[in-house]
């Protein structure tokens, strides 16, 4: 045996040892190493149909597609049960729930003890990002849920190629998951960023259970990125091509269920399509980026699929998503029609027969038929706008970074940050009204810096310092913008049409990137001159024009006082440069 072969064998040996150790603790009946093959997937789907985990949908309208109904108490991420377990509490920061690693391990060991008796333990090797990209990172998820395996196969590069890369790299994130008994009182999502480990117990749902997604690609990866000089962000990535054929890429951060998937798959308004504008999709949720040799930031989408919010997805709001969902999809907690097609609020005018819990749907009860956080899981390759550049190992160069929240009042349609430091403040100060993607009250305004509040694996003060550190002499950083598609008028109606018309805002950003238009200078940043935004074909009331393109000094004065208080919550760790930026803006607001 050559040295290299010995070496690689010993790398997998460590993985074998860990798998056996977990098996000793959890006592499964069987261990299955997933290779990601079609045959394996078919067998899993068969077994899940037999035990009721999956229900086959209408084969004529939705070939090879299935419905999964999760436990009614297990329908969203559980932020209050999600912990970052660093040795020092301050390293996790006030933005995370913290538990001492030793205590967390003890607690999790007692939950995992014997939990897989009678079950199969699946070993799922996966790669986040294109298999051959230097920006990609691997993980192994051990789980007792076949539903998780089927979803991981769509959401990541899962199976044999990932295992081969793990053998080459020698390092990977260890994730251990069990649905346990789905008791919300025995549910925890623990992260050990210093050891690259995740332990999740008691939930089978989305971000709690598909460990490659929020747990690895955001919480663990953000921590890893801080020490390795890159960024792991809650951002979509889209490509935009103008009629001259120039291509730009934009990364945009919005909280969960605020339209990232819709923006990533945007279809431009008619006039734009006629003129030759094109939008392509690289990713809809997560972006890993790092500076390239030319000083620009290069980004990859670590995921291979979409785990999108179903309600509101329609032919009008997102035809590309709908087209992606016509086959080979897994639906979770949607309703079904009488001919067994998946259905959700906002899809069309049909009335479904069965609600998301599996009960006969009572239209008169006034409750939604699909759960507000019901989801579809589908391969990104099925999306008509999916870009082949998403497979490029080098990633795509980012021209603009966009931050956005759901703000009914105050925040205008779009503004541009003065420079990188101001841009970091704009991201740090992001606020948004909460959505159904996490359990808890919906519609409450909270600070959600860079849409990372639930996902940053370390102290936000250090995270902002890390962002600031990219401003180097040779850096060619993207311009930073803030948008708000959700501004409401006095009558409570949305003032901006959104969806495809958001293209008009993206076009203005590109004009700014190219230096083609100037702007209105205000203390909060550069606002567009309304004549520089193409509004041909959109009807905007006087109120809409004023609120979308104006700024309310008095309101912003209050906002900046509240931003200052927010930054102070992080104490002396908060970078001075960011506090200075906040103070300077507050001063210029008078
Ligand atoms: O549940 S997930 O975290 O996977 C989806 C989301 O909340 O964005
Ligand atoms: Mn998300």
Coordinates of C-alpha atoms and ligand atoms in Angstrom, one line a residue:
X1 CA 0.0 0.0 0.0
X2 CA 1.3 3.5 -0.9
X3 CA 1.5 6.2 1.8
X4 CA -1.3 8.1 0.1
X5 CA -3.6 5.1 0.2
X6 CA -2.8 4.4 3.8
X7 CA -3.4 8.0 4.6
X8 CA -6.8 8.1 2.9
X9 CA -7.8 4.9 4.5
X10 CA -7.0 6.3 7.9
X11 CA -9.1 9.4 7.1
X12 CA -12.2 7.2 6.5
X13 CA -11.2 5.1 9.5
X14 CA -11.9 8.1 11.7
X15 CA -15.3 8.4 10.1
X16 CA -16.0 4.7 10.7
X17 CA -15.0 5.0 14.3
X18 CA -17.4 7.9 14.8
X19 CA -20.2 6.0 13.1
X20 CA -19.7 3.0 15.4
X21 CA -19.5 5.2 18.4
X22 CA -22.8 6.8 17.5
X23 CA -24.3 3.3 16.9
X24 CA -23.2 2.2 20.3
X25 CA -25.0 5.1 21.9
X26 CA -28.2 5.1 19.8
X27 CA -28.5 1.3 19.2
X28 CA -30.0 1.2 15.7
X29 CA -31.2 -2.1 14.2
X30 CA -29.3 -1.4 11.0
X31 CA -26.7 1.0 9.6
X32 CA -27.0 2.1 6.0
X33 CA -24.3 4.2 4.3
X34 CA -26.0 6.3 1.7
X35 CA -24.5 6.3 -1.8
X36 CA -27.0 8.7 -3.3
X37 CA -27.9 6.3 -6.1
X38 CA -31.3 6.2 -7.9
X39 CA -31.8 2.7 -6.7
X40 CA -31.2 3.7 -3.1
X41 CA -33.6 6.6 -3.4
X42 CA -36.3 4.5 -5.0
X43 CA -36.1 1.9 -2.2
X44 CA -36.3 4.6 0.4
X45 CA -39.3 6.2 -1.2
X46 CA -41.0 2.7 -1.5
X47 CA -40.4 2.1 2.2
X48 CA -41.7 5.6 3.2
X49 CA -44.9 5.1 1.2
X50 CA -45.4 1.8 2.9
X51 CA -45.1 3.3 6.4
X52 CA -47.1 6.5 5.6
X53 CA -44.2 8.9 5.8
X54 CA -44.8 9.9 2.1
X55 CA -48.0 10.0 0.2
X56 CA -47.9 9.7 -3.5
X57 CA -49.4 12.7 -5.4
X58 CA -51.2 12.6 -8.7
X59 CA -48.8 10.8 -11.1
X60 CA -50.3 12.5 -14.2
X61 CA -50.0 16.1 -13.1
X62 CA -47.0 15.7 -10.7
X63 CA -44.9 12.6 -11.7
X64 CA -42.7 11.1 -9.0
X65 CA -43.8 13.7 -6.3
X66 CA -44.8 13.1 -2.7
X67 CA -46.5 14.7 0.2
X68 CA -45.1 14.5 3.7
X69 CA -47.1 15.6 6.7
X70 CA -45.0 16.5 9.7
X71 CA -46.1 16.3 13.3
X72 CA -48.4 19.3 13.8
X73 CA -46.1 20.5 16.6
X74 CA -43.1 20.3 14.3
X75 CA -43.6 22.7 11.5
X76 CA -40.9 25.3 11.7
X77 CA -37.4 26.1 13.1
X78 CA -37.3 26.4 16.9
X79 CA -35.0 29.3 17.7
X80 CA -35.6 29.1 21.4
X81 CA -34.3 25.5 21.4
X82 CA -31.3 26.2 19.2
X83 CA -27.9 26.7 20.9
X84 CA -24.4 27.6 20.0
X85 CA -22.1 25.8 22.5
X86 CA -18.7 27.6 22.5
X87 CA -16.2 27.2 25.3
X88 CA -16.6 30.9 26.2
X89 CA -20.1 32.3 26.4
X90 CA -19.1 35.6 24.9
X91 CA -18.0 33.9 21.7
X92 CA -21.6 32.9 21.0
X93 CA -22.8 36.4 21.9
X94 CA -26.1 37.9 22.9
X95 CA -27.5 36.9 19.5
X96 CA -27.4 33.2 20.4
X97 CA -28.7 30.9 23.1
X98 CA -25.6 29.4 24.7
X99 CA -24.9 26.3 26.7
X100 CA -21.6 25.0 28.0
X101 CA -20.3 22.3 25.6
X102 CA -19.9 19.7 28.3
X103 CA -23.4 20.2 29.7
X104 CA -24.9 20.2 26.2
X105 CA -23.1 17.0 25.3
X106 CA -24.3 15.3 28.5
X107 CA -27.9 16.4 27.9
X108 CA -27.7 15.3 24.3
X109 CA -26.1 11.9 25.1
X110 CA -29.0 11.1 27.4
X111 CA -31.5 12.0 24.7
X112 CA -29.7 10.0 22.0
X113 CA -29.2 7.0 24.3
X114 CA -31.0 4.1 22.6
X115 CA -33.1 6.4 20.5
X116 CA -32.6 4.4 17.3
X117 CA -33.8 1.1 18.6
X118 CA -35.9 -0.6 16.0
X119 CA -34.8 2.0 13.4
X120 CA -32.3 2.3 10.6
X121 CA -29.4 4.6 11.1
X122 CA -28.5 6.4 7.8
X123 CA -25.0 7.7 7.3
X124 CA -25.3 10.6 4.8
X125 CA -22.0 12.0 3.3
X126 CA -22.7 15.3 1.6
X127 CA -20.9 18.2 0.0
X128 CA -22.0 21.8 0.3
X129 CA -21.1 23.4 -3.0
X130 CA -19.9 22.0 -6.3
X131 CA -17.9 18.8 -5.6
X132 CA -14.7 20.2 -7.1
X133 CA -14.9 23.7 -5.8
X134 CA -12.2 25.0 -3.4
X135 CA -15.0 27.0 -1.7
X136 CA -17.1 23.8 -0.9
X137 CA -17.1 22.0 2.4
X138 CA -18.3 18.5 3.3
X139 CA -20.3 17.0 6.1
X140 CA -21.7 13.7 7.2
X141 CA -25.2 13.6 8.7
X142 CA -26.2 10.6 10.7
X143 CA -30.0 10.4 10.9
X144 CA -32.8 8.0 11.7
X145 CA -35.2 9.7 9.3
X146 CA -35.5 8.5 5.7
X147 CA -37.4 11.7 4.9
X148 CA -34.2 13.6 5.9
X149 CA -32.2 11.4 3.6
X150 CA -34.5 12.0 0.7
X151 CA -34.4 15.8 1.3
X152 CA -30.6 15.9 1.7
X153 CA -30.3 14.1 -1.6
X154 CA -32.1 17.0 -3.3
X155 CA -30.6 19.8 -1.2
X156 CA -26.9 18.7 -1.3
X157 CA -24.4 16.8 -3.4
X158 CA -25.0 13.6 -1.4
X159 CA -23.5 10.1 -1.5
X160 CA -20.4 8.5 -3.1
X161 CA -18.8 11.6 -4.7
X162 CA -19.1 13.5 -1.4
X163 CA -17.5 10.5 0.5
X164 CA -14.6 10.5 -2.0
X165 CA -14.1 14.2 -1.3
X166 CA -14.2 13.6 2.4
X167 CA -11.5 11.0 1.9
X168 CA -9.4 13.6 0.0
X169 CA -10.0 16.5 2.4
X170 CA -9.9 14.6 5.6
X171 CA -12.2 17.0 7.3
X172 CA -15.9 17.3 7.5
X173 CA -18.7 18.6 9.7
X174 CA -20.2 15.9 12.0
X175 CA -24.0 16.1 12.3
X176 CA -26.0 13.7 14.4
X177 CA -29.8 13.8 14.1
X178 CA -32.7 11.8 15.5
X179 CA -36.4 12.6 15.3
X180 CA -36.6 11.0 18.8
X181 CA -40.3 11.0 19.8
X182 CA -41.0 14.5 18.3
X183 CA -41.8 15.7 21.8
X184 CA -41.3 19.5 21.8
X185 CA -40.1 19.3 25.4
X186 CA -37.3 17.0 24.3
X187 CA -36.1 19.0 21.3
X188 CA -32.7 20.6 20.9
X189 CA -30.6 21.8 18.1
X190 CA -27.0 22.1 19.4
X191 CA -24.0 23.5 17.6
X192 CA -20.4 23.0 18.6
X193 CA -18.6 25.3 16.1
X194 CA -15.1 24.7 17.7
X195 CA -15.4 21.0 16.9
X196 CA -17.4 21.3 13.7
X197 CA -20.2 19.4 15.2
X198 CA -24.0 19.5 15.2
X199 CA -26.5 17.5 17.3
X200 CA -30.2 17.8 16.7
X201 CA -32.9 15.8 18.5
X202 CA -36.7 15.7 18.5
X203 CA -37.6 17.4 15.2
X204 CA -38.0 16.2 11.7
X205 CA -38.5 19.6 10.2
X206 CA -36.5 21.6 7.6
X207 CA -33.8 23.7 9.2
X208 CA -33.9 21.6 12.4
X209 CA -33.3 18.3 10.7
X210 CA -31.7 18.9 7.2
X211 CA -28.4 19.6 8.9
X212 CA -26.5 20.7 5.7
X213 CA -28.7 23.8 5.5
X214 CA -28.9 26.3 8.3
X215 CA -26.9 24.3 10.9
X216 CA -23.9 23.6 8.7
X217 CA -24.0 26.0 5.8
X218 CA -24.8 29.0 8.1
X219 CA -24.1 28.5 11.8
X220 CA -21.0 26.2 11.6
X221 CA -19.8 27.7 8.3
X222 CA -20.1 31.3 9.5
X223 CA -17.8 30.4 12.4
X224 CA -15.4 28.6 10.1
X225 CA -15.5 31.5 7.6
X226 CA -14.5 33.9 10.3
X227 CA -11.2 32.1 10.9
X228 CA -10.6 31.3 7.3
X229 CA -11.3 34.7 5.8
X230 CA -14.6 34.2 3.9
X231 CA -18.3 34.8 4.5
X232 CA -21.2 32.4 4.9
X233 CA -24.4 34.3 4.4
X234 CA -28.2 34.0 4.3
X235 CA -28.4 35.3 0.7
X236 CA -29.8 34.4 -2.6
X237 CA -27.5 34.8 -5.7
X238 CA -28.9 35.9 -9.0
X239 CA -27.4 36.6 -12.4
X240 CA -28.6 39.6 -14.4
X241 CA -27.7 40.1 -18.1
X242 CA -28.4 43.4 -19.8
X243 CA -29.3 43.8 -23.6
X244 CA -25.5 44.5 -24.3
X245 CA -24.7 41.0 -22.9
X246 CA -22.9 42.3 -19.7
X247 CA -23.4 39.9 -16.9
X248 CA -23.6 40.8 -13.2
X249 CA -24.3 38.8 -10.1
X250 CA -26.1 40.1 -7.1
X251 CA -26.3 38.6 -3.6
X252 CA -29.3 39.5 -1.4
X253 CA -30.1 38.9 2.2
X254 CA -33.7 38.7 3.4
X255 CA -35.1 36.9 6.5
X256 CA -36.8 33.6 6.0
X257 CA -40.1 33.8 4.1
X258 CA -39.5 37.3 2.7
X259 CA -39.3 36.4 -0.9
X260 CA -35.7 35.3 -1.5
X261 CA -36.9 32.4 -3.7
X262 CA -39.1 34.7 -5.7
X263 CA -36.4 37.3 -6.3
X264 CA -33.8 34.6 -7.2
X265 CA -36.2 33.4 -10.0
X266 CA -37.6 36.7 -11.1
X267 CA -39.1 37.0 -14.5
X268 CA -38.6 40.6 -15.8
X269 CA -41.5 42.7 -16.9
X270 CA -42.5 42.4 -20.6
X271 CA -40.6 45.4 -21.8
X272 CA -37.4 44.2 -20.2
X273 CA -37.7 40.7 -21.8
X274 CA -38.3 42.3 -25.2
X275 CA -35.2 44.5 -24.8
X276 CA -33.1 41.4 -24.0
X277 CA -32.8 41.5 -20.2
X278 CA -32.4 38.1 -18.5
X279 CA -32.3 36.9 -14.9
X280 CA -30.7 33.6 -14.0
X281 CA -30.7 31.8 -10.7
X282 CA -27.6 30.7 -8.8
X283 CA -29.1 30.1 -5.4
X284 CA -32.2 31.1 -3.3
X285 CA -31.0 30.9 0.3
X286 CA -27.3 30.6 1.1
X287 CA -24.2 32.2 -0.3
X288 CA -20.6 31.5 0.5
X289 CA -18.2 34.1 -0.7
X290 CA -14.5 34.9 -0.6
X291 CA -12.1 37.4 -2.2
X292 CA -10.6 36.3 -5.4
X293 CA -7.1 37.1 -6.8
X294 CA -8.6 40.2 -8.5
X295 CA -9.9 41.6 -5.2
X296 CA -13.6 40.9 -6.1
X297 CA -15.8 38.7 -3.9
X298 CA -16.6 35.3 -5.6
X299 CA -19.7 33.4 -4.5
X300 CA -21.0 29.9 -4.6
X301 CA -24.4 28.5 -3.7
X302 CA -23.6 25.6 -1.3
X303 CA -26.9 24.0 -1.9
X304 CA -28.2 21.9 -4.8
X305 CA -31.9 22.4 -4.3
X306 CA -34.6 24.7 -3.1
X307 CA -36.5 24.2 0.2
X308 CA -39.0 27.0 -0.7
X309 CA -42.1 28.4 1.0
X310 CA -45.2 27.1 -0.9
X311 CA -47.9 29.5 0.1
X312 CA -48.0 32.5 -2.3
X313 CA -46.1 30.6 -5.0
X314 CA -48.2 31.0 -8.2
X315 CA -48.1 31.4 -11.9
X316 CA -48.1 35.2 -11.3
X317 CA -45.7 35.4 -8.3
X318 CA -43.1 32.9 -9.4
X319 CA -43.7 30.9 -12.6
X320 CA -40.1 29.5 -12.5
X321 CA -40.7 27.9 -9.1
X322 CA -44.0 26.5 -10.3
X323 CA -42.4 25.0 -13.4
X324 CA -39.7 23.5 -11.2
X325 CA -42.3 21.7 -9.1
X326 CA -44.1 19.8 -11.8
X327 CA -42.2 16.6 -11.1
X328 CA -39.7 14.9 -8.7
X329 CA -40.7 17.1 -5.8
X330 CA -41.3 16.6 -2.1
X331 CA -44.1 18.7 -0.6
X332 CA -44.3 19.2 3.2
X333 CA -47.5 20.2 5.0
X334 CA -49.4 21.4 1.9
X335 CA -53.0 20.7 1.2
X336 CA -54.3 18.4 -1.6
X337 CA -57.1 18.7 -4.1
X338 CA -59.8 16.0 -4.6
X339 CA -57.7 14.6 -7.5
X340 CA -54.6 14.5 -5.2
X341 CA -52.6 17.5 -6.5
X342 CA -50.6 19.6 -4.0
X343 CA -52.3 22.9 -3.2
X344 CA -51.6 26.0 -1.0
X345 CA -53.0 29.4 -0.4
X346 CA -52.3 31.8 -3.3
X347 CA -51.8 29.0 -5.9
X348 CA -55.1 29.3 -7.7
X349 CA -58.9 29.5 -7.1
X350 CA -59.5 25.8 -6.6
X351 CA -60.7 24.7 -3.2
X352 CA -58.6 21.8 -1.7
X353 CA -60.2 18.7 -0.4
X354 CA -57.7 17.8 2.5
X355 CA -55.8 20.2 4.7
X356 CA -52.2 19.9 5.8
X357 CA -53.0 17.8 8.8
X358 CA -54.8 15.3 6.6
X359 CA -58.4 16.3 7.6
X360 CA -61.2 17.1 5.3
X361 CA -60.8 20.8 4.5
X362 CA -63.6 23.0 5.8
X363 CA -63.6 26.2 3.7
X364 CA -66.0 27.9 6.2
X365 CA -63.7 27.4 9.2
X366 CA -61.6 30.3 7.8
X367 CA -58.2 28.6 8.4
X368 CA -55.5 28.1 5.8
X369 CA -55.6 24.6 4.2
X370 CA -51.8 24.5 3.7
X371 CA -49.5 25.4 6.7
X372 CA -48.2 29.0 6.3
X373 CA -44.7 27.5 6.5
X374 CA -45.4 24.6 4.1
X375 CA -42.5 23.8 1.8
X376 CA -41.4 22.2 -1.4
X377 CA -38.1 20.5 -1.9
X378 CA -36.8 20.3 -5.4
X379 CA -33.5 20.1 -7.3
X380 CA -32.2 23.4 -8.5
X381 CA -31.6 21.9 -11.9
X382 CA -35.3 21.7 -12.5
X383 CA -35.6 25.5 -12.4
X384 CA -35.9 27.0 -15.9
X385 CA -33.8 30.0 -14.8
X386 CA -31.1 27.9 -13.1
X387 CA -27.6 29.1 -14.3
X388 CA -24.9 26.7 -15.3
X389 CA -22.6 29.1 -13.5
X390 CA -24.0 27.7 -10.3
X391 CA -21.8 24.7 -10.9
X392 CA -18.6 26.7 -11.6
X393 CA -16.0 25.8 -9.0
X394 CA -14.6 29.3 -8.9
X395 CA -18.0 30.9 -8.1
X396 CA -19.4 34.1 -9.6
X397 CA -18.1 37.6 -9.0
X398 CA -20.5 39.7 -7.0
X399 CA -21.3 43.3 -8.2
X400 CA -23.9 44.2 -5.5
X401 CA -25.0 43.1 -2.1
X402 CA -28.5 43.8 -1.1
X403 CA -30.0 43.8 2.4
X404 CA -33.8 43.9 2.8
X405 CA -36.5 43.4 5.4
X406 CA -40.2 43.4 5.7
X407 CA -41.0 46.9 6.9
X408 CA -44.5 48.3 6.7
X409 CA -43.4 51.8 7.5
X410 CA -40.4 54.2 7.3
X411 CA -38.0 52.4 5.0
X412 CA -38.0 53.5 1.4
X413 CA -38.0 51.2 -1.7
X414 CA -34.2 51.4 -2.2
X415 CA -31.1 53.2 -1.1
X416 CA -27.4 52.7 -1.5
X417 CA -24.8 52.8 1.2
X418 CA -22.0 55.4 1.0
X419 CA -19.2 52.9 1.3
X420 CA -18.4 49.5 2.7
X421 CA -18.4 50.6 6.4
X422 CA -21.7 52.3 5.9
X423 CA -22.9 49.2 4.1
X424 CA -22.0 47.0 7.0
X425 CA -24.0 49.3 9.3
X426 CA -27.0 49.1 6.9
X427 CA -26.8 45.3 7.1
X428 CA -26.3 45.4 10.9
X429 CA -29.3 47.6 11.4
X430 CA -31.6 45.5 9.3
X431 CA -35.0 45.1 10.9
X432 CA -37.9 42.9 9.8
X433 CA -41.3 41.7 10.8
X434 CA -41.2 38.0 11.9
X435 CA -42.7 35.3 9.6
X436 CA -44.1 31.8 9.9
X437 CA -40.7 30.3 9.2
X438 CA -39.9 30.1 12.9
X439 CA -42.3 29.3 15.7
X440 CA -43.5 32.3 17.7
X441 CA -45.5 35.5 17.0
X442 CA -45.7 36.6 13.4
X443 CA -45.5 40.3 12.3
X444 CA -43.3 41.6 15.2
X445 CA -40.5 44.0 14.2
X446 CA -37.1 42.7 15.3
X447 CA -33.5 43.5 14.4
X448 CA -32.3 40.8 12.1
X449 CA -28.8 41.9 11.0
X450 CA -28.0 40.7 7.6
X451 CA -30.9 38.2 8.0
X452 CA -28.5 36.2 10.2
X453 CA -30.1 36.6 13.6
X454 CA -31.2 33.0 13.7
X455 CA -28.1 31.7 11.9
X456 CA -24.9 33.5 12.9
X457 CA -22.7 30.9 14.7
X458 CA -20.8 33.5 16.8
X459 CA -21.0 36.9 18.5
X460 CA -22.6 39.4 16.1
X461 CA -20.0 42.0 17.3
X462 CA -17.2 39.8 16.0
X463 CA -19.3 39.1 12.9
X464 CA -19.6 42.8 12.0
X465 CA -15.8 43.2 12.7
X466 CA -15.2 40.3 10.3
X467 CA -17.4 42.0 7.6
X468 CA -15.5 45.3 8.1
X469 CA -12.2 43.5 7.7
X470 CA -12.8 42.9 4.0
X471 CA -12.2 46.6 3.3
X472 CA -8.6 46.1 2.3
X473 CA -6.4 48.3 0.0
X474 CA -6.6 45.9 -3.0
X475 CA -10.2 44.9 -2.5
X476 CA -12.8 45.6 -5.2
X477 CA -15.9 45.2 -3.0
X478 CA -19.4 45.2 -4.3
X479 CA -21.7 48.2 -3.7
X480 CA -24.2 47.7 -0.9
X481 CA -27.9 48.5 -1.2
X482 CA -31.0 48.2 1.0
X483 CA -34.5 47.5 -0.3
X484 CA -38.0 47.2 1.1
X485 CA -40.6 45.6 -1.1
X486 CA -43.1 45.6 1.8
X487 CA -43.8 49.3 2.4
X488 CA -47.5 49.9 3.2
X489 CA -49.7 53.0 2.7
X490 CA -52.0 54.6 5.2
X491 CA -54.8 52.3 4.1
X492 CA -52.6 49.2 4.8
X493 CA -52.0 48.2 1.2
X494 CA -48.6 47.4 -0.3
X495 CA -47.3 50.4 -2.2
X496 CA -44.9 48.6 -4.5
X497 CA -46.1 45.8 -6.8
X498 CA -43.0 43.7 -6.1
X499 CA -42.2 40.3 -7.8
X500 CA -41.2 40.9 -11.5
X501 CA -41.3 44.7 -11.0
X502 CA -38.4 44.4 -8.6
X503 CA -36.4 44.2 -11.8
X504 CA -36.7 48.0 -12.0
X505 CA -34.8 48.4 -8.8
X506 CA -32.2 45.9 -9.8
X507 CA -31.6 47.9 -13.0
X508 CA -31.1 51.1 -11.0
X509 CA -28.5 49.3 -8.9
X510 CA -26.6 48.2 -12.0
X511 CA -26.7 51.8 -13.3
X512 CA -25.2 52.9 -10.0
X513 CA -22.5 50.1 -10.2
X514 CA -21.7 51.3 -13.7
X515 CA -21.6 55.0 -12.5
X516 CA -24.3 55.9 -15.1
X517 CA -26.7 57.8 -12.8
X518 CA -26.3 60.1 -9.8
X519 CA -28.6 60.1 -6.7
X520 CA -30.2 62.1 -4.0
X521 CA -27.8 62.4 -1.1
X522 CA -29.4 61.9 2.3
X523 CA -28.1 61.1 5.8
X524 CA -29.3 57.5 5.3
X525 CA -27.5 57.0 2.0
X526 CA -28.0 57.5 -1.7
X527 CA -31.7 57.5 -2.8
X528 CA -32.6 57.2 -6.4
X529 CA -33.8 60.2 -8.3
X530 CA -37.3 58.9 -9.3
X531 CA -36.6 59.7 -13.0
X532 CA -33.7 57.2 -13.0
X533 CA -35.9 54.3 -12.1
X534 CA -37.8 52.8 -15.0
X535 CA -41.5 53.0 -13.9
X536 CA -43.0 52.6 -17.4
X537 CA -46.1 50.5 -17.0
X538 CA -46.4 50.7 -13.2
X539 CA -49.1 52.8 -11.7
X540 CA -48.0 54.5 -8.5
X541 CA -50.2 56.9 -6.4
X542 CA -48.8 60.1 -5.1
X543 CA -48.6 58.5 -1.7
X544 CA -46.6 55.6 -3.1
X545 CA -44.1 57.9 -4.9
X546 CA -43.6 59.9 -1.8
X547 CA -43.2 57.0 0.6
X548 CA -41.1 54.7 -1.8
X549 CA -38.7 57.4 -2.9
X550 CA -38.7 59.9 -0.1
X551 CA -37.3 59.8 3.4
X552 CA -38.8 60.8 6.7
X553 CA -36.1 62.6 8.7
X554 CA -38.0 62.5 12.0
X555 CA -38.8 58.8 11.6
X556 CA -35.2 58.0 10.8
X557 CA -34.0 60.0 13.8
X558 CA -35.9 57.6 16.0
X559 CA -34.7 54.6 14.0
X560 CA -31.1 55.6 14.4
X561 CA -31.5 56.1 18.2
X562 CA -32.9 52.5 18.3
X563 CA -30.0 51.2 16.1
X564 CA -27.6 52.9 18.5
X565 CA -29.2 51.1 21.5
X566 CA -29.1 47.8 19.6
X567 CA -25.4 48.1 18.9
X568 CA -24.8 49.0 22.6
X569 CA -26.4 45.7 23.6
X570 CA -23.2 44.0 22.4
X571 CA -21.0 46.0 24.8
X572 CA -17.3 46.7 24.2
X573 CA -16.9 43.9 21.6
X574 CA -18.9 46.0 19.1
X575 CA -16.3 47.5 16.6
X576 CA -15.8 51.2 17.1
X577 CA -15.9 51.9 13.4
X578 CA -19.5 50.7 13.3
X579 CA -20.5 52.7 16.3
X580 CA -18.8 55.8 14.8
X581 CA -20.7 55.3 11.6
X582 CA -24.0 55.1 13.5
X583 CA -23.1 58.2 15.5
X584 CA -22.1 60.2 12.4
X585 CA -25.4 59.3 10.7
X586 CA -27.4 60.1 13.8
X587 CA -25.7 63.5 14.0
X588 CA -26.4 64.3 10.4
X589 CA -30.1 63.5 11.0
X590 CA -30.0 66.3 13.5
Ligands
LIG1 O1 -36.5 25.7 8.0 S1 -35.5 26.2 7.1 O2 -34.5 26.9 8.0 O3 -34.8 25.2 6.4 C1 -36.1 27.4 6.1 C2 -36.0 28.8 6.6 O4 -36.5 29.0 7.7 O5 -35.5 29.6 5.9
LIG2 MN1 -33.6 30.8 4.6

